[in-house]
Coordinates of C-alpha atoms in Angstrom, one line a residue:
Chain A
X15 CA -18.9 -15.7 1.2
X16 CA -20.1 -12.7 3.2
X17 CA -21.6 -15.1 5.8
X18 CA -18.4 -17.5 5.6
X19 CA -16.6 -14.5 6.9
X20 CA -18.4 -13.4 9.6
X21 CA -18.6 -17.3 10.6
X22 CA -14.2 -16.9 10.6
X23 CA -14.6 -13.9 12.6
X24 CA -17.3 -15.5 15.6
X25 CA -14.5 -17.7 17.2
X26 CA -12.3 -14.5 17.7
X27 CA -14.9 -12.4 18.5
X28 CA -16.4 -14.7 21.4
X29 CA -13.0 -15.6 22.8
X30 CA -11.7 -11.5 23.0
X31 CA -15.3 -10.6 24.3
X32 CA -14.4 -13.4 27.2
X33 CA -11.3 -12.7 28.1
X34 CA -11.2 -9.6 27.7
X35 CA -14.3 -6.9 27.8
X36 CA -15.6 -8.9 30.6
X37 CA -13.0 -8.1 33.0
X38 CA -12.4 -4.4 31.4
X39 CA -16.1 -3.7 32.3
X40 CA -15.1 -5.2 35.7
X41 CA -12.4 -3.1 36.3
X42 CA -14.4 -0.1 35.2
X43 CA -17.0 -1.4 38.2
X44 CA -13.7 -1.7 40.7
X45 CA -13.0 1.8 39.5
X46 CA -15.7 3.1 41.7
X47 CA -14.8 1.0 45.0
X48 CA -12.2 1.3 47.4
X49 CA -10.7 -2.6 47.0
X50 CA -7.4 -3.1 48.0
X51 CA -6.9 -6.5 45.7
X52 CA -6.7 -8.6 48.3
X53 CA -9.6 -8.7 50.8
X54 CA -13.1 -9.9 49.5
X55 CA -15.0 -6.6 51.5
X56 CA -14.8 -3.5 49.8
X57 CA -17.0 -0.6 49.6
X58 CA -18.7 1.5 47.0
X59 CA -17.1 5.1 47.4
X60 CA -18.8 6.8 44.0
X61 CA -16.7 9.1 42.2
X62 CA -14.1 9.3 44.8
X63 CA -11.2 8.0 43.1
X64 CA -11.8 10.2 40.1
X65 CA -11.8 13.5 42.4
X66 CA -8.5 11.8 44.4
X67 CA -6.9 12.2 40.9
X68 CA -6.9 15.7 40.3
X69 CA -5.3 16.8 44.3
X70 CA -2.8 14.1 42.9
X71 CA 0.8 15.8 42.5
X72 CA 2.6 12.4 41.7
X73 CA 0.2 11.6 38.9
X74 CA 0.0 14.9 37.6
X75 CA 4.1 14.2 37.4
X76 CA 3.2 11.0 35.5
X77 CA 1.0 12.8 33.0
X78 CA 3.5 15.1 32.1
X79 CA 6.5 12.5 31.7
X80 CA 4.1 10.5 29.6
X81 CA 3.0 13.2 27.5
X82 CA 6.8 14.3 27.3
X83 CA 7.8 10.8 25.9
X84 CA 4.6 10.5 23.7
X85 CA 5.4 13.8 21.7
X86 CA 9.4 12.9 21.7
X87 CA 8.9 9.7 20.7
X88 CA 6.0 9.6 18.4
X89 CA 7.1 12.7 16.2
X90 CA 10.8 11.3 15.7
X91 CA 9.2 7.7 14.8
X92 CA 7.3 8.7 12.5
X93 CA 9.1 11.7 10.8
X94 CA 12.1 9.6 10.8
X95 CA 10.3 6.3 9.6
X96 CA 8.9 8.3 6.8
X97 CA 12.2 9.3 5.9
X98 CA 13.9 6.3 6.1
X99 CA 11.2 4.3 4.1
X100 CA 11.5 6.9 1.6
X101 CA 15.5 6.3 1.1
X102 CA 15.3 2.9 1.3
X103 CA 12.2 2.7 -1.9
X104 CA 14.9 4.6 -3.4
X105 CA 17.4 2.1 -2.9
X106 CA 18.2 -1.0 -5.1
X107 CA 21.4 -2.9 -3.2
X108 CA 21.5 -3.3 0.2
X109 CA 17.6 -2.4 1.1
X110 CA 17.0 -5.6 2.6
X111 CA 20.2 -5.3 5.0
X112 CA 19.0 -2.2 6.3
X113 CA 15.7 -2.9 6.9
X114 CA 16.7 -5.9 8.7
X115 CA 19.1 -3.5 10.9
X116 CA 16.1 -1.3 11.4
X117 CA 13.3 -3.7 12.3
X118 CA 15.5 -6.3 14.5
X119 CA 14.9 -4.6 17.8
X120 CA 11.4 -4.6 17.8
X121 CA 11.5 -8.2 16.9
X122 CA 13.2 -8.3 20.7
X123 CA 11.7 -8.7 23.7
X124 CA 10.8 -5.3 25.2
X125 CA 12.9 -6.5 28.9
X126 CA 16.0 -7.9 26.7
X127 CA 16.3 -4.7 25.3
X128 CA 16.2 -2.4 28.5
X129 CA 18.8 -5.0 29.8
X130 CA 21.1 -4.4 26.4
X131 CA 20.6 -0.7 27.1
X132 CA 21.4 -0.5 30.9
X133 CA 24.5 -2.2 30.3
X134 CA 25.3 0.6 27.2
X135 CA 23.5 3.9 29.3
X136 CA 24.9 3.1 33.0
X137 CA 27.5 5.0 34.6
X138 CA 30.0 2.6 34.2
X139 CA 28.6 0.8 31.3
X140 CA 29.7 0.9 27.3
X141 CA 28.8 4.5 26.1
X142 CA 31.1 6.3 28.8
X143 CA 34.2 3.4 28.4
X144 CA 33.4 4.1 24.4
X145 CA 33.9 8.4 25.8
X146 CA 36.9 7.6 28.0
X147 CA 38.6 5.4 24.7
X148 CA 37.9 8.5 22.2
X149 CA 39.3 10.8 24.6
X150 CA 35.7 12.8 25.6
X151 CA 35.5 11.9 28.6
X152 CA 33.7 15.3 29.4
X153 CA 30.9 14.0 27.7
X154 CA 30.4 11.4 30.1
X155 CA 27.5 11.4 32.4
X156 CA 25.4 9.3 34.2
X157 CA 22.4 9.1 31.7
X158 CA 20.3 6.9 33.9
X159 CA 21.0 8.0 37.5
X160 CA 20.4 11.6 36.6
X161 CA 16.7 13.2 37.0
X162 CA 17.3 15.0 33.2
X163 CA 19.0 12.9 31.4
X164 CA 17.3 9.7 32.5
X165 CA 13.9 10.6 31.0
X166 CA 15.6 11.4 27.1
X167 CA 17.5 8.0 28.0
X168 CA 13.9 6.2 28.2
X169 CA 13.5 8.2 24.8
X170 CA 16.0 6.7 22.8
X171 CA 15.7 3.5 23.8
X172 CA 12.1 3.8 22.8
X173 CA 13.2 5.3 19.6
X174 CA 15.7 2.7 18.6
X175 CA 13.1 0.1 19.5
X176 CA 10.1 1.4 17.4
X177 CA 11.8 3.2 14.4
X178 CA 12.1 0.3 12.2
X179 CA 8.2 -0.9 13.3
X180 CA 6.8 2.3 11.7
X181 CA 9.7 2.3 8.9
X182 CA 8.4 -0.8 7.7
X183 CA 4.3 1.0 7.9
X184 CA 5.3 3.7 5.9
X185 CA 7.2 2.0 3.1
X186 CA 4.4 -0.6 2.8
X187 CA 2.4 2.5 2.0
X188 CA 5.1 4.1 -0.5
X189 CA 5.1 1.2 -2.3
X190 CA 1.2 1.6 -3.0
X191 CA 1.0 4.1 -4.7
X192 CA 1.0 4.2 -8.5
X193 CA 4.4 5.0 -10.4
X194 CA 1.7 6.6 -13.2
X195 CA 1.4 9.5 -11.1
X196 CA 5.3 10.3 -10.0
X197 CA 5.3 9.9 -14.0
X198 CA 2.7 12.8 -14.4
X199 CA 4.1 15.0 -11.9
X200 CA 7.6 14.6 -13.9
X201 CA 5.8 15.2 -17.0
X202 CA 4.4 18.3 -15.2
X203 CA 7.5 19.5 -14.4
X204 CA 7.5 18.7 -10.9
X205 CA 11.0 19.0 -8.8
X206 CA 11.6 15.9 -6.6
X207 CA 10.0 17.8 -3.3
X208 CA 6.7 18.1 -5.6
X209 CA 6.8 14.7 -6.1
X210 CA 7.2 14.1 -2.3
X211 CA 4.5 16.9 -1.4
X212 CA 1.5 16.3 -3.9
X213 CA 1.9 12.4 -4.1
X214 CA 3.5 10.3 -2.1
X215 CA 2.6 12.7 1.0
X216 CA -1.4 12.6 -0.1
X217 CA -1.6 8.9 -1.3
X218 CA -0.4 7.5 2.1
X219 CA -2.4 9.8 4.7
X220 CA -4.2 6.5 5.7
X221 CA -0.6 4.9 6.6
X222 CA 0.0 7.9 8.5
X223 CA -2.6 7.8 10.4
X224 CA -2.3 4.2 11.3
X225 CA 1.5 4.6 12.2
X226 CA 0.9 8.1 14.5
X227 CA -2.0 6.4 15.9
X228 CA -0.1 3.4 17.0
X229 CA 3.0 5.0 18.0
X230 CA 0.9 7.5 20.1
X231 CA -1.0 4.3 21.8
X232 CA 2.2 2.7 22.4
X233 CA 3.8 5.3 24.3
X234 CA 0.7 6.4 26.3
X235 CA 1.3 2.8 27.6
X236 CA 5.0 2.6 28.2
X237 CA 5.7 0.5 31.2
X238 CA 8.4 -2.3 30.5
X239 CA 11.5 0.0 29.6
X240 CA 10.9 2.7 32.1
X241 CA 10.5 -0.7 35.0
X242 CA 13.6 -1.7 34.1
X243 CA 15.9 0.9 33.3
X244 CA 15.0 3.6 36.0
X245 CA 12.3 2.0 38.3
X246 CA 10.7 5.0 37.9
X247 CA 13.2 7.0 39.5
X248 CA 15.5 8.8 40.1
X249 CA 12.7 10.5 42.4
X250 CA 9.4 10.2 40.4
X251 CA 11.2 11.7 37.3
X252 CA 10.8 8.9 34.4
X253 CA 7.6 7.5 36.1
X254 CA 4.8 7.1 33.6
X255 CA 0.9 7.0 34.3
X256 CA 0.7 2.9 33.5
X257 CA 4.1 2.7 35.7
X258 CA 1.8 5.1 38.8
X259 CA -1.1 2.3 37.9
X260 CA 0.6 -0.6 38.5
X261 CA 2.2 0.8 41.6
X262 CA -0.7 1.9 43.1
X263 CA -2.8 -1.3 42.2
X264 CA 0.0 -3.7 43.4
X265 CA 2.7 -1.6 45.8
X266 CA 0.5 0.5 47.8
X267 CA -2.8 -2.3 47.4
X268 CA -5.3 0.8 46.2
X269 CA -6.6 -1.3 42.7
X270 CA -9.6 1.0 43.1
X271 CA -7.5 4.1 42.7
X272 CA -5.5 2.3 40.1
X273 CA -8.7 1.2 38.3
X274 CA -9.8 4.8 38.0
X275 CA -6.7 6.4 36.6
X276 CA -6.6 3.3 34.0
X277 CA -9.8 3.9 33.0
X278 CA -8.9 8.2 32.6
X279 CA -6.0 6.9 30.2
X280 CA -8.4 4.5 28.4
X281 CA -10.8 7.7 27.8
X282 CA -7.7 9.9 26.6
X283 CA -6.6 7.4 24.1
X284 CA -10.1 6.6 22.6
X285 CA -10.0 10.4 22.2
X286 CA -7.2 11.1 20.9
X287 CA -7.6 8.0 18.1
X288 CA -11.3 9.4 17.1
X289 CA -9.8 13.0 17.1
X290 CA -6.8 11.5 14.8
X291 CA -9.2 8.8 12.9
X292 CA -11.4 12.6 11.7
X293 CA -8.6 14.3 10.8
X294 CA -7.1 11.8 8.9
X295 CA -9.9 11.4 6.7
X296 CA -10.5 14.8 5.7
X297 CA -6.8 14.2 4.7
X298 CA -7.6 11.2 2.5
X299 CA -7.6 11.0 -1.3
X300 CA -10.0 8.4 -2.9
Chain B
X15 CA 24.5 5.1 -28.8
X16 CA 24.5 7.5 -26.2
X17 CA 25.3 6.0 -22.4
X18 CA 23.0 8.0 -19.6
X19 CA 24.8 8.3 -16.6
X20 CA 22.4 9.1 -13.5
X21 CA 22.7 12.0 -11.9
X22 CA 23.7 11.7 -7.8
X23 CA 22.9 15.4 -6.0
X24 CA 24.6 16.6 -3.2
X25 CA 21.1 15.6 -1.3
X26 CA 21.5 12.0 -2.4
X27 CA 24.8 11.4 -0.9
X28 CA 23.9 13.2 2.7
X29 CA 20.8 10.9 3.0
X30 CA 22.9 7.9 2.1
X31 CA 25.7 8.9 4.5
X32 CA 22.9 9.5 6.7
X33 CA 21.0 6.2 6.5
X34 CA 24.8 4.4 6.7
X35 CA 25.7 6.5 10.3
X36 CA 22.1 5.8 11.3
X37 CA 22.6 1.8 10.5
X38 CA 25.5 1.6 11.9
X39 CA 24.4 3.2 15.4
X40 CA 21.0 1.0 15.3
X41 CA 23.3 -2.3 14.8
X42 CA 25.5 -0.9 17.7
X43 CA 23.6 -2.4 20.7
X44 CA 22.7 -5.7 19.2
X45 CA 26.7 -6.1 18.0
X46 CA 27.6 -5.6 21.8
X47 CA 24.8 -7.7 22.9
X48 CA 26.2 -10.6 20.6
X49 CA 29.9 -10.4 21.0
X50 CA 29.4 -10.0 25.0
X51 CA 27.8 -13.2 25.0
X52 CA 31.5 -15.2 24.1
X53 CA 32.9 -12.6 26.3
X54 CA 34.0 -13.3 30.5
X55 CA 32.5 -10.3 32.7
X56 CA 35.7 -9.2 32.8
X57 CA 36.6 -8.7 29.2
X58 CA 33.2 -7.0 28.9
X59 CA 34.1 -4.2 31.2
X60 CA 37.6 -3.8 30.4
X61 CA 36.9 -4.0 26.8
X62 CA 33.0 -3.8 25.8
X63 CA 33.2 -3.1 21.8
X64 CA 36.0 -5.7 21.6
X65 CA 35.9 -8.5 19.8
X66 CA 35.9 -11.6 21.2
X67 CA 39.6 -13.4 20.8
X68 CA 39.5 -16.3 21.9
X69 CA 35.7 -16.5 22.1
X70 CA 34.3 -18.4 24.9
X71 CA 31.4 -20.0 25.5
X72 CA 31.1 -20.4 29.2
X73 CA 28.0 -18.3 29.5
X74 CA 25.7 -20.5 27.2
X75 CA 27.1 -23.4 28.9
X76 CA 26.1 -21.6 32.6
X77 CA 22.5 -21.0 31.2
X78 CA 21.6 -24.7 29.7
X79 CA 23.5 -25.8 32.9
X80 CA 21.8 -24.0 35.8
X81 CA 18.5 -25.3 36.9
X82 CA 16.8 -22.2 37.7
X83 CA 17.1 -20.8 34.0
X84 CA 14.6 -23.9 33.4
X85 CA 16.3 -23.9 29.7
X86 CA 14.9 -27.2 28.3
X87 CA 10.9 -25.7 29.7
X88 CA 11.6 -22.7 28.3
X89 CA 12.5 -24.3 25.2
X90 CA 9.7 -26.8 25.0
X91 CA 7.3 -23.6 25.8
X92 CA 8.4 -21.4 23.1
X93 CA 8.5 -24.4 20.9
X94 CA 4.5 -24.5 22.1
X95 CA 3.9 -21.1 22.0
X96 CA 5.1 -20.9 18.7
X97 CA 2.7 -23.2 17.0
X98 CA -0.3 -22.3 18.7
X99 CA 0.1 -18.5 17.8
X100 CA 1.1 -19.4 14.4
X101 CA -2.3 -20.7 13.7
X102 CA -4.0 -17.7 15.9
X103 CA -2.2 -15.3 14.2
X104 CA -2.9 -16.6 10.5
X105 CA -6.6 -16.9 10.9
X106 CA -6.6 -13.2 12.7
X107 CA -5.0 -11.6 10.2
X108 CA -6.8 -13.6 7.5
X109 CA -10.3 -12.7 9.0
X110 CA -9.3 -8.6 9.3
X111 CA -8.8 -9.3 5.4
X112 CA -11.0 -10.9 4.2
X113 CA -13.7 -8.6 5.9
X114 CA -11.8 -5.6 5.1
X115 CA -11.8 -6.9 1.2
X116 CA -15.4 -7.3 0.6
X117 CA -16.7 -4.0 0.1
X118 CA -20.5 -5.4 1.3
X119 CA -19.9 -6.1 4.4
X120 CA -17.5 -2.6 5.2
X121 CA -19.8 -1.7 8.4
X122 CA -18.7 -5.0 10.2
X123 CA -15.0 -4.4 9.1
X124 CA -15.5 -1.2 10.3
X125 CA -17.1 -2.0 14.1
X126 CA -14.6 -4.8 14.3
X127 CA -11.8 -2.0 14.0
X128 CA -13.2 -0.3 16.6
X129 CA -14.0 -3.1 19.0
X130 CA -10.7 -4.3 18.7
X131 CA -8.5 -1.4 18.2
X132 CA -9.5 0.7 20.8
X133 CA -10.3 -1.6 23.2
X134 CA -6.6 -2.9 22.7
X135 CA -5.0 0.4 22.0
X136 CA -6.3 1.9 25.4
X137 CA -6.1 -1.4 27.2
X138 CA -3.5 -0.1 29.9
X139 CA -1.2 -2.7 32.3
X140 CA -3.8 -2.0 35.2
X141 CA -6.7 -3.3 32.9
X142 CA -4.9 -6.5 32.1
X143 CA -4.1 -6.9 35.8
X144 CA -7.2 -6.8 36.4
X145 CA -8.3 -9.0 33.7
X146 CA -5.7 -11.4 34.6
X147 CA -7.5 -11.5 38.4
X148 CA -10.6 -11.9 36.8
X149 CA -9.5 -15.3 34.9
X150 CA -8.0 -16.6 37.9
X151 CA -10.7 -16.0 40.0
X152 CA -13.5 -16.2 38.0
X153 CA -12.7 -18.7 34.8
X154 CA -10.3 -20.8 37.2
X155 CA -7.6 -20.9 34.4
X156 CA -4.3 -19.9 33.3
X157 CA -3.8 -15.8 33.0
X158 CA -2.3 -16.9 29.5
X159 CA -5.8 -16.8 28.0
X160 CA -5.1 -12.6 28.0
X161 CA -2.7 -12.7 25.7
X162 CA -4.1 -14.8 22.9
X163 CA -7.2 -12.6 23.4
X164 CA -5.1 -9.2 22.3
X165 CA -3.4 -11.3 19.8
X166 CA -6.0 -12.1 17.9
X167 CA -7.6 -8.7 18.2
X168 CA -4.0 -6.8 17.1
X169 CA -3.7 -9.4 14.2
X170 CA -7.6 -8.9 12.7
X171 CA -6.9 -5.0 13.2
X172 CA -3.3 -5.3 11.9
X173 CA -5.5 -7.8 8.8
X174 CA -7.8 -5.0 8.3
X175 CA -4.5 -1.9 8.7
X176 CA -2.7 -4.1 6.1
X177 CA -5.8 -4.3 3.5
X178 CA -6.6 -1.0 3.9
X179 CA -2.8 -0.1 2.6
X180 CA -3.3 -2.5 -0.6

């Protein structure tokens, strides 16, 4: 069985080792040349890229707005997903409508979405008609065009896309653990937050950490929305550090550059996931 | 015989109230999405939330009809798609499991995690640019490869995630 298993796993292994820790390790190698994508000469300039990145404003800009949306996002995910897995384990009638409401938009395509939202967000689009209708018009603003509002914009949408991903994480871990144990805590005398606090919360530290870690890795990435719904703009203000990549590499033809910053943000991830990963466990309960 | 009647706390009802508002402004986009489909442009922006009286369906009919929206491709490919990452996905996600299961073999569960997870996790859009150049230039195939390649390593991680919960 053991060997049958690792046989399953060779196929998988081979093909994702191809396609794609070849070309990682490549673009690692590009990381330290000064190719512009294009022409087959390029030059070997050391650790020039790397000491380009720290004079850079506009990527310093990037790290920030991606940090901003990785703390914004990632904490309201997750604290709300907890919450609204634990309401909905409560639940008897209408659970599975709900969690259909909550899932559905990450069963949609990423660009549909930003589309959906444009339409709702823009100046002249659904929320500020919806405003105008209910008489508060005040309220209306133009939540993409504007510098501040555009990057809580790129929040929400974020939110309302990933919510019922992690939802659906955390009550796959609620549902683990034993009802023996809410029964001792009762017998104990335990109050409802008790409950919450000394078993549900310690019994699913390892869905936590698989939730915050992926919702952390998610937006550290975020791209698709932010390229459709602000372009980056207005100014620099909603662009993100895979947004500042992908520029770089394919608008301004410096895929050496890019290389180098993508291979920073690789290095901040791992870290952040090993830092999360040692935590975690010494949160764990056997 | 005694009937027990179950106590409802203030609490309860705010979180359900809660979880209804919260449902209903989830469902929000994708009910405007849906109606605005059997909607003309300009019934959308006089009236966006409005429901659609007569609907029409002039729109569907522009998007099978127009040639450059490649519809019946489109179809045949996600018919395509479908299939082939049906049977990617399964075996993934039943390899993550089945490795994660045994409790023998933990330390190649374990360093398959990793090889997949953070490689993916930190895989930024750059590196899959550049992995995409790679496959055209060096394997002389279609950039398409890329994405089976994460899939399978999500789905044995997401196999491994999910057996780890159980």
């Amino acid at each position: 069985m053991k060997k049958k298993s690792i046989l399953f796993t060779i196929p998988a292994f081979l093909i994702y080792t191809v396609l794609m820790i070849v070309p990682i390790i490549g673009a690692f190698l590009l990381s330290f040349t000064d190719w512009n994508g294009i022409s087959a000469a390029y030059n070997i300039t050391g650790a020039k890229n790397y000491l380009d990145m720290l004079s850079d404003e506009r990527l310093r800009n990037a790290i920030f707005v991606t940090l901003k949306i990785t703390v914004v996002v990632a904490v309201t995910v997750n604290v709300l997903g907890l919450l609204i897995a634990m309401m909905l384990n409560r639940a008897r009638r209408m659970t599975n409508v709900f969690r259909s409401i909550f899932f559905l938009p990450y069963v949609l395509s990423t660009v549909a979405i930003s589309f959906i939202w444009l339409a709702i967000l823009s100046y002249t689009g659904v929320l500020n008609s919806l405003l105008d209708m209910v008489g508060l018009e005040n309220l209306a603003a133009d939540y993409i065009g504007n510098a501040n509002n555009a990057i809580w914009s790129i929040c929400v949408i974020e939110i309302w896309r990933m919510l019922g991903f992690h939802m659906v994480l955390y009550l796959a871990s609620i549902q683990t653990v034993p009802q023996s144990l809410y029964e001792a805590c009762i017998m104990d005398g335990g109050s409802r937050w008790h409950q919450f606090r000394y078993v549900t919360l310690p019994m699913i530290v390892p869905g936590i950490t698989i939730s915050v870690i992926m919702s952390i890795m998610t937006e550290m990435k975020q791209y698709d929305i932010v390229k459709v719904i602000t372009n980056g703009g207005p100014g620099y203000a909603t662009e993100t550090v895979t947004y500042t990549i992908v520029t770089q590499a394919f608008g301004n033809n410096m895929l050496g550059y890019s290389s180098a910053i993508a291979v920073f943000l690789f290095i901040v991830i791992a870290a952040i996931s090993v830092l999360q990963i040692q935590l975690s466990k010494k949160l764990e309960v056997s | 015989m005694k009937i027990k009647s179950k106590k409802t706390s203030a609490l309860d009802i705010i979180l359900k109230i809660f979880l209804v508002v919260l449902a209903v402004i989830f469902a929000t986009p994708l009910y405007i999405t849906l109606i605005n489909i059997f909607k003309s442009t300009k019934e959308i922006a006089a009236s966006p939330m409005s429901f659609p009286l007569p609907p029409i369906i002039d729109n569907i009919v522009q998007v099978i009809k127009k040639s450059q929206c490649q519809s019946g491709r489109n179809v045949f490919q996600l018919f395509m798609h479908y299939h082939i990452w049906s049977v990617y996905l399964y075996f993934s996600i039943r390899n993550g499991w089945v490795l994660s299961c045994q409790n023998e073999i933990k330390t190649v569960a374990r360093a398959l995690h990793l090889f997949f997870a953070w490689i993916d996790g930190a895989l930024c859009n750059c590196l899959r640019s550049a992995c995409f150049h790679f496959q055209r230039n060096w394997f002389n195939r279609k950039p398409a490869g890329i994405d089976y390649g994460i899939c399978i390593g999500k789905h044995i991680v997401f196999g491994i995630y999910v057996s780890r919960l159980y």
